[in-house]
PDB file of C-alpha atoms in Angstrom:
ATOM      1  CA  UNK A 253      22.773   5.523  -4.266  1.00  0.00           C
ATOM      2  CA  UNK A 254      21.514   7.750  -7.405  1.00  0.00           C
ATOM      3  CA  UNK A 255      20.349  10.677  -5.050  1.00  0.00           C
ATOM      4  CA  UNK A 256      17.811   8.195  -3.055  1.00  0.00           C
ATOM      5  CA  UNK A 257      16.959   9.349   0.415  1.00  0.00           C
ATOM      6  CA  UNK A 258      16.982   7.730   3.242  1.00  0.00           C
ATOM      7  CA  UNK A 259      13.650   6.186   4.437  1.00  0.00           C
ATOM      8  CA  UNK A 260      13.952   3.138   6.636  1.00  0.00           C
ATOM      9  CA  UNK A 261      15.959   0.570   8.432  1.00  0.00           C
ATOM     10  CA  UNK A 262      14.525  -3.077   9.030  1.00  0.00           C
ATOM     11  CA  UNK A 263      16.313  -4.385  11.851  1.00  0.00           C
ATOM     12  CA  UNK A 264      16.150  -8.196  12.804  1.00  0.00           C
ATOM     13  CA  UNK A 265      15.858 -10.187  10.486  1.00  0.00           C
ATOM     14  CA  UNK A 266      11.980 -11.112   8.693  1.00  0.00           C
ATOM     15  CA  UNK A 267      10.223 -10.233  12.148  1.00  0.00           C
ATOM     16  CA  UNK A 268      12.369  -7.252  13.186  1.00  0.00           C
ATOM     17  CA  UNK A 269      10.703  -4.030  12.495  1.00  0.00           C
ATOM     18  CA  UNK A 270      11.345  -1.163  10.416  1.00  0.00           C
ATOM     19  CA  UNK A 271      12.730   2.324  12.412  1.00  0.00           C
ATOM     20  CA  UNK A 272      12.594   5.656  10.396  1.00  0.00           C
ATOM     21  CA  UNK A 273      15.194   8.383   9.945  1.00  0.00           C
ATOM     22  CA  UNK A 274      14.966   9.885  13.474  1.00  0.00           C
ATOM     23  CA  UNK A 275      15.506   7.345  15.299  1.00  0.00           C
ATOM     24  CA  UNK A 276      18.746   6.391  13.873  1.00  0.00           C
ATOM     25  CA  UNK A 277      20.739   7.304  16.933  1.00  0.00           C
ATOM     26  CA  UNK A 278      18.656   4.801  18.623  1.00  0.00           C
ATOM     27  CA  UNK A 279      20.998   1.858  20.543  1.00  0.00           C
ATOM     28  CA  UNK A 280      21.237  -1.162  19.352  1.00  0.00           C
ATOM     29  CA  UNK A 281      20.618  -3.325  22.201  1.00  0.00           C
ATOM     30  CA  UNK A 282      17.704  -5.522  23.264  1.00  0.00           C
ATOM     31  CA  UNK A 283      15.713  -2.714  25.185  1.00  0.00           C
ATOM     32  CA  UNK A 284      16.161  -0.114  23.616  1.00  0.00           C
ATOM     33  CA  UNK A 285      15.140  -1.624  20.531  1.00  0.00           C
ATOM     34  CA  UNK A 286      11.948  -3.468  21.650  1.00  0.00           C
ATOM     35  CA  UNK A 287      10.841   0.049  22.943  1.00  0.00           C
ATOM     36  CA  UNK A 288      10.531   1.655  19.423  1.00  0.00           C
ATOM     37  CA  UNK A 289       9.413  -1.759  17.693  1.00  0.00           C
ATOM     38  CA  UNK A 290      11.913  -3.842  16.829  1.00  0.00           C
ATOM     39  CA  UNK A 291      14.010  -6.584  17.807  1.00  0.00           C
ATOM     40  CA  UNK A 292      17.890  -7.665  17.857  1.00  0.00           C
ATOM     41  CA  UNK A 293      16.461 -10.630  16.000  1.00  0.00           C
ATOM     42  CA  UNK A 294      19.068 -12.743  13.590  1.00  0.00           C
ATOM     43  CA  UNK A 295      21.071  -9.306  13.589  1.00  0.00           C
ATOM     44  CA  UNK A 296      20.165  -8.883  10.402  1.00  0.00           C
ATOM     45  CA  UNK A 297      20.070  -4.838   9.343  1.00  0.00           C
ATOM     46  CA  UNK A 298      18.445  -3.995   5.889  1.00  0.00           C
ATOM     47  CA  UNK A 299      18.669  -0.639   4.753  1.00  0.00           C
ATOM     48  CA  UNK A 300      16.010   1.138   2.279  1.00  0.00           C
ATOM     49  CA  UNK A 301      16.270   4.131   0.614  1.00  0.00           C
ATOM     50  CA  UNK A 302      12.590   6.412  -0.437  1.00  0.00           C
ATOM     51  CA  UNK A 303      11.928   4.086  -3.423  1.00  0.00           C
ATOM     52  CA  UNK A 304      10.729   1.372  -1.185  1.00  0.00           C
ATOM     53  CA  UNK A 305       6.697   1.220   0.093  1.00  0.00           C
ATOM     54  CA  UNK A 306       6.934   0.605   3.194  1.00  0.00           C
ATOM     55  CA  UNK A 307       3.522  -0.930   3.113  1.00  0.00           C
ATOM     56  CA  UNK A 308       4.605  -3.710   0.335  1.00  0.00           C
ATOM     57  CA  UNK A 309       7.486  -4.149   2.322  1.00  0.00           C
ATOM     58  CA  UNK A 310       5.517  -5.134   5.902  1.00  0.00           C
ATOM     59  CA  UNK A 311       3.264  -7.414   3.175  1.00  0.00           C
ATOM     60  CA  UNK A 312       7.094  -8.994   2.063  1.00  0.00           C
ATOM     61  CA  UNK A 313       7.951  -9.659   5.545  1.00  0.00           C
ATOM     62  CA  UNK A 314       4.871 -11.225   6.662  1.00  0.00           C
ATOM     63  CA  UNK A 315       4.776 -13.425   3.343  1.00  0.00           C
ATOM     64  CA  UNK A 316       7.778 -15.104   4.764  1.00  0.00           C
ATOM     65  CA  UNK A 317       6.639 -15.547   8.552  1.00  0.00           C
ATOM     66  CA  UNK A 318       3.090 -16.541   7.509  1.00  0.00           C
ATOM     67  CA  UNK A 319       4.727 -19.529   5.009  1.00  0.00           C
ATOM     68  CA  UNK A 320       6.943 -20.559   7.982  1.00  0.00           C
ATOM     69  CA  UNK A 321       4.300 -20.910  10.462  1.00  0.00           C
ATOM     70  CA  UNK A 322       3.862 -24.717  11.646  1.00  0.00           C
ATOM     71  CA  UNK A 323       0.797 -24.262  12.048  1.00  0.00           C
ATOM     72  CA  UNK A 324      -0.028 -25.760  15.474  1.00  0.00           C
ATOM     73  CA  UNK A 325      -1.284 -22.409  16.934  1.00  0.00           C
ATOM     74  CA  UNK A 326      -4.262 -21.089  15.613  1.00  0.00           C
ATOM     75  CA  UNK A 327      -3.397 -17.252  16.679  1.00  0.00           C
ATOM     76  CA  UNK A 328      -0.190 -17.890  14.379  1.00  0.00           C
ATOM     77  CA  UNK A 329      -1.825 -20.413  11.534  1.00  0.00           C
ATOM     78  CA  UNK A 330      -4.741 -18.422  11.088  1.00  0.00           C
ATOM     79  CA  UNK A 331      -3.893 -14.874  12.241  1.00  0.00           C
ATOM     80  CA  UNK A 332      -1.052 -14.243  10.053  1.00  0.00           C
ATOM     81  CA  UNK A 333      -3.091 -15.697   6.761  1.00  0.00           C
ATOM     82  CA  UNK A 334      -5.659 -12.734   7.936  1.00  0.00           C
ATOM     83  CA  UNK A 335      -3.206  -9.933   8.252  1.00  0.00           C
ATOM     84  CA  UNK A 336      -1.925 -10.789   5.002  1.00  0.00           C
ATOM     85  CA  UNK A 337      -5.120 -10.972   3.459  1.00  0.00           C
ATOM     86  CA  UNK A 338      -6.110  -7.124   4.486  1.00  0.00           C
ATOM     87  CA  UNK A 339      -2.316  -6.390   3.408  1.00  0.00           C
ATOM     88  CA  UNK A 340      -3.022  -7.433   0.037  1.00  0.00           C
ATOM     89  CA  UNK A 341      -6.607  -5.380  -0.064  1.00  0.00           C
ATOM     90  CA  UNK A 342      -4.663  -2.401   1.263  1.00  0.00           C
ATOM     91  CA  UNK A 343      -1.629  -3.000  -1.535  1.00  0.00           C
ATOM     92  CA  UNK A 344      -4.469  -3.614  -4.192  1.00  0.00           C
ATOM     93  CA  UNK A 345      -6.812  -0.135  -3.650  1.00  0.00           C
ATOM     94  CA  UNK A 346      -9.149  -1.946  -1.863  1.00  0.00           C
ATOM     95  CA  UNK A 347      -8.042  -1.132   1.653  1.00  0.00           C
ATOM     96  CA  UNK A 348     -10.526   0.932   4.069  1.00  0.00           C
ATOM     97  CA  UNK A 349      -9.623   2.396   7.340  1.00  0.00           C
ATOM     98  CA  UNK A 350     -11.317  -0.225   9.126  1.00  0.00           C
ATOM     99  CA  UNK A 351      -9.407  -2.362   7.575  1.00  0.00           C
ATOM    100  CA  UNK A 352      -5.518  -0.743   9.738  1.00  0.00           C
ATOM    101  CA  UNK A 353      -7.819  -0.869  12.742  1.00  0.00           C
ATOM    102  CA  UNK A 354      -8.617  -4.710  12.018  1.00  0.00           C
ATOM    103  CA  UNK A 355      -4.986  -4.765  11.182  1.00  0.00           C
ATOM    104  CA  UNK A 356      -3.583  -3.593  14.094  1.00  0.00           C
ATOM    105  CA  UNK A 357      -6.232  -5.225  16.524  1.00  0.00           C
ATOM    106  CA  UNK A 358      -5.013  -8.864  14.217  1.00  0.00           C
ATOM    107  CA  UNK A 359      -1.264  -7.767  14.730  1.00  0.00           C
ATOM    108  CA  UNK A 360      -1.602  -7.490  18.649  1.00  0.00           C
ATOM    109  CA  UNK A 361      -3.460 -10.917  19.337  1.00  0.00           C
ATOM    110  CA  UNK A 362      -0.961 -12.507  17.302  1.00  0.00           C
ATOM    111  CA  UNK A 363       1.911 -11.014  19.031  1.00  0.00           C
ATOM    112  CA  UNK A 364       0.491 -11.858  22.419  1.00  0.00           C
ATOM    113  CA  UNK A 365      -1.106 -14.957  22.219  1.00  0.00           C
ATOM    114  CA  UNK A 366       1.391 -17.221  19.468  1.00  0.00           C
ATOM    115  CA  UNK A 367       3.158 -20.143  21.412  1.00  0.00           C
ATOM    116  CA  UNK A 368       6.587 -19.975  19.840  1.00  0.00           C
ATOM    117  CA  UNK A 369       9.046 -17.053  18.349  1.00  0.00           C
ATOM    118  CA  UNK A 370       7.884 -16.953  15.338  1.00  0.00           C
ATOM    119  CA  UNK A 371       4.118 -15.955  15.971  1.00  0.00           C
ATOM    120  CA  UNK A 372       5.202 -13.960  18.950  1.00  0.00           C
ATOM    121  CA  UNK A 373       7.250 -11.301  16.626  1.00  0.00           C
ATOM    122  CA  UNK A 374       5.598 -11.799  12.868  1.00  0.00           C
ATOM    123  CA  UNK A 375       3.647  -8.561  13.900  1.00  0.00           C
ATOM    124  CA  UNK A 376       6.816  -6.454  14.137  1.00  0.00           C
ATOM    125  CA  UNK A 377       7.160  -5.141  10.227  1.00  0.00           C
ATOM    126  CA  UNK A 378       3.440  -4.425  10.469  1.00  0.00           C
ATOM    127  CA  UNK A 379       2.737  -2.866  13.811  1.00  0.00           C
ATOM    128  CA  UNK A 380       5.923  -0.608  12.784  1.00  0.00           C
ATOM    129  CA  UNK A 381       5.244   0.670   9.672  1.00  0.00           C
ATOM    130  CA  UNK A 382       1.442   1.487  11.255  1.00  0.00           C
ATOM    131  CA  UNK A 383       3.475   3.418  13.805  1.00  0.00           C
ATOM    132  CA  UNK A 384       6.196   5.344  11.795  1.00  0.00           C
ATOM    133  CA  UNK A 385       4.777   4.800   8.026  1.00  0.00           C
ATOM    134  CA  UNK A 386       0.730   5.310   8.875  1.00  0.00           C
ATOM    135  CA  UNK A 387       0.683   8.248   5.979  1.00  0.00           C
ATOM    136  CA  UNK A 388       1.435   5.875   3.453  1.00  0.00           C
ATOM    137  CA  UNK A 389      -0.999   3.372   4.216  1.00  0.00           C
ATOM    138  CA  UNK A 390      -3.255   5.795   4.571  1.00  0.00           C
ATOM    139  CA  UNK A 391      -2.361   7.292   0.626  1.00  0.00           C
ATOM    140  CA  UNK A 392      -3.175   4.026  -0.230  1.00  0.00           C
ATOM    141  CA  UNK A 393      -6.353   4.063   0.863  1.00  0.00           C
ATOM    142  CA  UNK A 394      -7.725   7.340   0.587  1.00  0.00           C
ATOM    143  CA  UNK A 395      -5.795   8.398  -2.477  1.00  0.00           C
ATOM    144  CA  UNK A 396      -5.306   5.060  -4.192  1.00  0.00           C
ATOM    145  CA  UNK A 397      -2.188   5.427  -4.871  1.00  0.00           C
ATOM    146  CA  UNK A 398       1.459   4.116  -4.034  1.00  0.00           C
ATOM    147  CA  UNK A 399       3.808   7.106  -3.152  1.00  0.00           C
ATOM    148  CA  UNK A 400       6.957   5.232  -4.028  1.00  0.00           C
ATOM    149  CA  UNK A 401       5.080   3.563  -7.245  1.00  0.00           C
ATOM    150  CA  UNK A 402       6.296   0.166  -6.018  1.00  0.00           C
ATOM    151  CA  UNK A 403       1.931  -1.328  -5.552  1.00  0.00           C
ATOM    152  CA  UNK A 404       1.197  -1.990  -8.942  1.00  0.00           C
ATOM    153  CA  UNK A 405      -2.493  -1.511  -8.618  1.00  0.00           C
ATOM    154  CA  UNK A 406      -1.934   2.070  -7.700  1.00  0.00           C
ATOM    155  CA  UNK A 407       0.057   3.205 -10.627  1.00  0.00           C
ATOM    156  CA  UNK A 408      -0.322   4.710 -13.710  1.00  0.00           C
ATOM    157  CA  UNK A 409       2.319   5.172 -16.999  1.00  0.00           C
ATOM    158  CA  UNK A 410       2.145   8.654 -18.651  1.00  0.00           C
ATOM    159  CA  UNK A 411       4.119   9.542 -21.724  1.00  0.00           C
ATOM    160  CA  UNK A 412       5.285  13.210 -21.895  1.00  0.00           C
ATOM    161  CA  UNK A 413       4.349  14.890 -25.098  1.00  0.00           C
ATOM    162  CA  UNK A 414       7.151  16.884 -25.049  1.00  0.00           C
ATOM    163  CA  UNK A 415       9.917  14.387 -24.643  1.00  0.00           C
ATOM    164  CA  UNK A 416       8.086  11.426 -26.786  1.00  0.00           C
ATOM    165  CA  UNK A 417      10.055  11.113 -30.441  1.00  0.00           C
ATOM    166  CA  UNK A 418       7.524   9.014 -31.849  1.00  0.00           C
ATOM    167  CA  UNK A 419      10.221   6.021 -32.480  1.00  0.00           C
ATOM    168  CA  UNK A 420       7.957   3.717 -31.861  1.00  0.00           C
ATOM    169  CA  UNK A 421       9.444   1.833 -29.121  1.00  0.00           C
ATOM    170  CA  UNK A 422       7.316   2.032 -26.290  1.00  0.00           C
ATOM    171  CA  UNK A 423       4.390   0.716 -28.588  1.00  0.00           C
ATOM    172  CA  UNK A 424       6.564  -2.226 -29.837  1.00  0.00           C
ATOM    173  CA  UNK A 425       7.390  -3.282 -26.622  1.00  0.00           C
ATOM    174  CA  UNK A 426       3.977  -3.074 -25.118  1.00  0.00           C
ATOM    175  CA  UNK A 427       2.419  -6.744 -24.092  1.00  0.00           C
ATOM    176  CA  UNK A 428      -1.366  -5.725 -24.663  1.00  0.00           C
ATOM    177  CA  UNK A 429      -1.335  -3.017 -27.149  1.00  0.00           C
ATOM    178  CA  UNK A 430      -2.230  -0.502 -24.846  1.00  0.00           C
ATOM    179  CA  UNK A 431      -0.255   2.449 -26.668  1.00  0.00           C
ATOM    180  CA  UNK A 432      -1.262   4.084 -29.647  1.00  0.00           C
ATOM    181  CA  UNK A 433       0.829   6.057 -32.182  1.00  0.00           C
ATOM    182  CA  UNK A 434       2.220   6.357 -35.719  1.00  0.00           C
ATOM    183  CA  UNK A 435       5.882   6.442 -36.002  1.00  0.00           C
ATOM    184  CA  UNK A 436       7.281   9.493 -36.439  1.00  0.00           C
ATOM    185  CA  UNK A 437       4.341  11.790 -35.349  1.00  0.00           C
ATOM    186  CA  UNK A 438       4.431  12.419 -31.424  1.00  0.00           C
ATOM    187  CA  UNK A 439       2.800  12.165 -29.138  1.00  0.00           C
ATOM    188  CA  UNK A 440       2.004   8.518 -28.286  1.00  0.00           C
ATOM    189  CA  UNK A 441      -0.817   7.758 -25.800  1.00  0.00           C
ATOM    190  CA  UNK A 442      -1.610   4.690 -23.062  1.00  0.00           C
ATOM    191  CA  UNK A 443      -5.230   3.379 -22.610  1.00  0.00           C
ATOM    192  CA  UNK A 444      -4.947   2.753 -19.417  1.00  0.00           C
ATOM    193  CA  UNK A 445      -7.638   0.537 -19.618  1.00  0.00           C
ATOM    194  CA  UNK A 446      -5.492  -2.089 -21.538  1.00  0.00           C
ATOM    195  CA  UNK A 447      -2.069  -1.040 -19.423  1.00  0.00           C
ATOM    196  CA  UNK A 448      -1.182  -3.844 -16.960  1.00  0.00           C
ATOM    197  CA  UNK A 449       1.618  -1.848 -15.436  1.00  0.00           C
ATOM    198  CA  UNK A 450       4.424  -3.896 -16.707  1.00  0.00           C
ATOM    199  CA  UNK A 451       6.988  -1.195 -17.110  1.00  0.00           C
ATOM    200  CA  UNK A 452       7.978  -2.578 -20.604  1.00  0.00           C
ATOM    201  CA  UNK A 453       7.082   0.967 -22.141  1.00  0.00           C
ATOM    202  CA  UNK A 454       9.770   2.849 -19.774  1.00  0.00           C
ATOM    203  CA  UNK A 455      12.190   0.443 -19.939  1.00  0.00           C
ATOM    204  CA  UNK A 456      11.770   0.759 -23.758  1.00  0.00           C
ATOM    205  CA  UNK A 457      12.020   4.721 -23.875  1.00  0.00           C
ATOM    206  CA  UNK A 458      15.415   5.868 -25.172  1.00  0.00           C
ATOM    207  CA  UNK A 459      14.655   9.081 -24.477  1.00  0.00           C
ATOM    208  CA  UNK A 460      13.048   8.981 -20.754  1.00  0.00           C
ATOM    209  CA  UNK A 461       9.813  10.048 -21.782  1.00  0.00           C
ATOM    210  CA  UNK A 462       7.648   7.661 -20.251  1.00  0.00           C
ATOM    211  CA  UNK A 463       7.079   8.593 -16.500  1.00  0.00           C
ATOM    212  CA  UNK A 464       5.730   6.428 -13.684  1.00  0.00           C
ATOM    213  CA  UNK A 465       3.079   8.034 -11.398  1.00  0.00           C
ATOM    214  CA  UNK A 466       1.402   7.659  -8.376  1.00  0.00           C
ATOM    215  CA  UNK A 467      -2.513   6.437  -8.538  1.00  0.00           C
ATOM    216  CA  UNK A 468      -4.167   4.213 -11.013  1.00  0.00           C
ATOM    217  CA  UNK A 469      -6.017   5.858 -13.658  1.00  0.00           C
ATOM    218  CA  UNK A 470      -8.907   4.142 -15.868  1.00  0.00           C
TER     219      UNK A 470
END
């Protein structure tokens, strides 16, 4: 919809795993899905288009397996509270690379050594966006930024000067007074040390002067 692209498909439900554009042709049967990461799972099939991170969305998925987790298996109690944990550093700017290898290493044990379902596939979104997704976990880290702008940590707001009309908007709807201007005389300006990312200033823009950017400036 709107011009998006095409990114991903998540296929199986919370612990299926998320195939990219070339492997749409793939069949969707038990083996041949297990072989490129993913699982036949509740049958679910969600579809996402480039304005989803794929990183935030293996964080979403994992959310819901770690909450569901009895907790009577340690590898699936514990292990899925740790992935999420260096999900959230990653997500936040904080992420290293040691930090995917930890990831990965955490995503395996829990995969093989989980008693029931659950534990045994709550790997999948992760391991799968490592394998088919790595660059943007990776931009996260290295660049600290969020190529789809969906990690609010790794954002930034920018007004353009040429498009801003000075109406005063964007300032009137900002929560912490982080834009400064005089009504009538463009162009406005963020302090990005006061922005919180909110989103109120674009939403606020009649004119679509306010952009959203990749990579948090201070």
């Amino acid at each position: 919809p709107e011009g998006r692209r095409f990114k991903a498909v998540q296929i199986g439900g919370p612990s299926g795993g998320c195939l990219p554009e070339e492997l749409l042709d793939v069949p969707v049967d038990y083996e041949s899905l297990r072989q490129h990461g993913a699982i036949m799972g509740s049958g679910g099939v969600i579809v996402l288009d480039d304005s989803a991170c794929m990183v935030n969305v293996a964080k979403f998925f994992l959310e819901f397996t770690a909450d569901e987790s009895c907790g009577k298996c340690t590898p699936c109690r514990v292990g899925t509270q740790m992935m999420l944990g260096l999900l959230s550093r990653i997500t936040s700017g904080q992420g290293t690379e040691q930090d995917l290898d930890r990831l990965e290493e955490l995503a395996e044990l829990v995969g093989s050594a989980s008693l029931c379902g659950l534990g045994q596939t709550a790997p999948n979104p992760v391991l799968s966006t490592l394998r088919y997704f790595r660059d943007e976990y990776l931009a996260h880290i290295h660049e600290r930024a969020c190529p789809a702008g969906v990690c609010t940590a790794l954002i930034h707001y920018r007004i353009d000067p040429e498009a801003c009309r000075a109406c005063d908007l964007c300032r009137r709807a900002c929560p912490t007074g982080a834009i400064e201007g005089v009504p009538g005389k463009p162009p406005y300006l963020i302090h990005h040390r006061l922005c919180i990312r909110c989103g109120a200033c674009q939403a606020a823009c009649p004119f679509g002067a306010v952009h959203k950017l990749p990579g948090r400036k201070e």
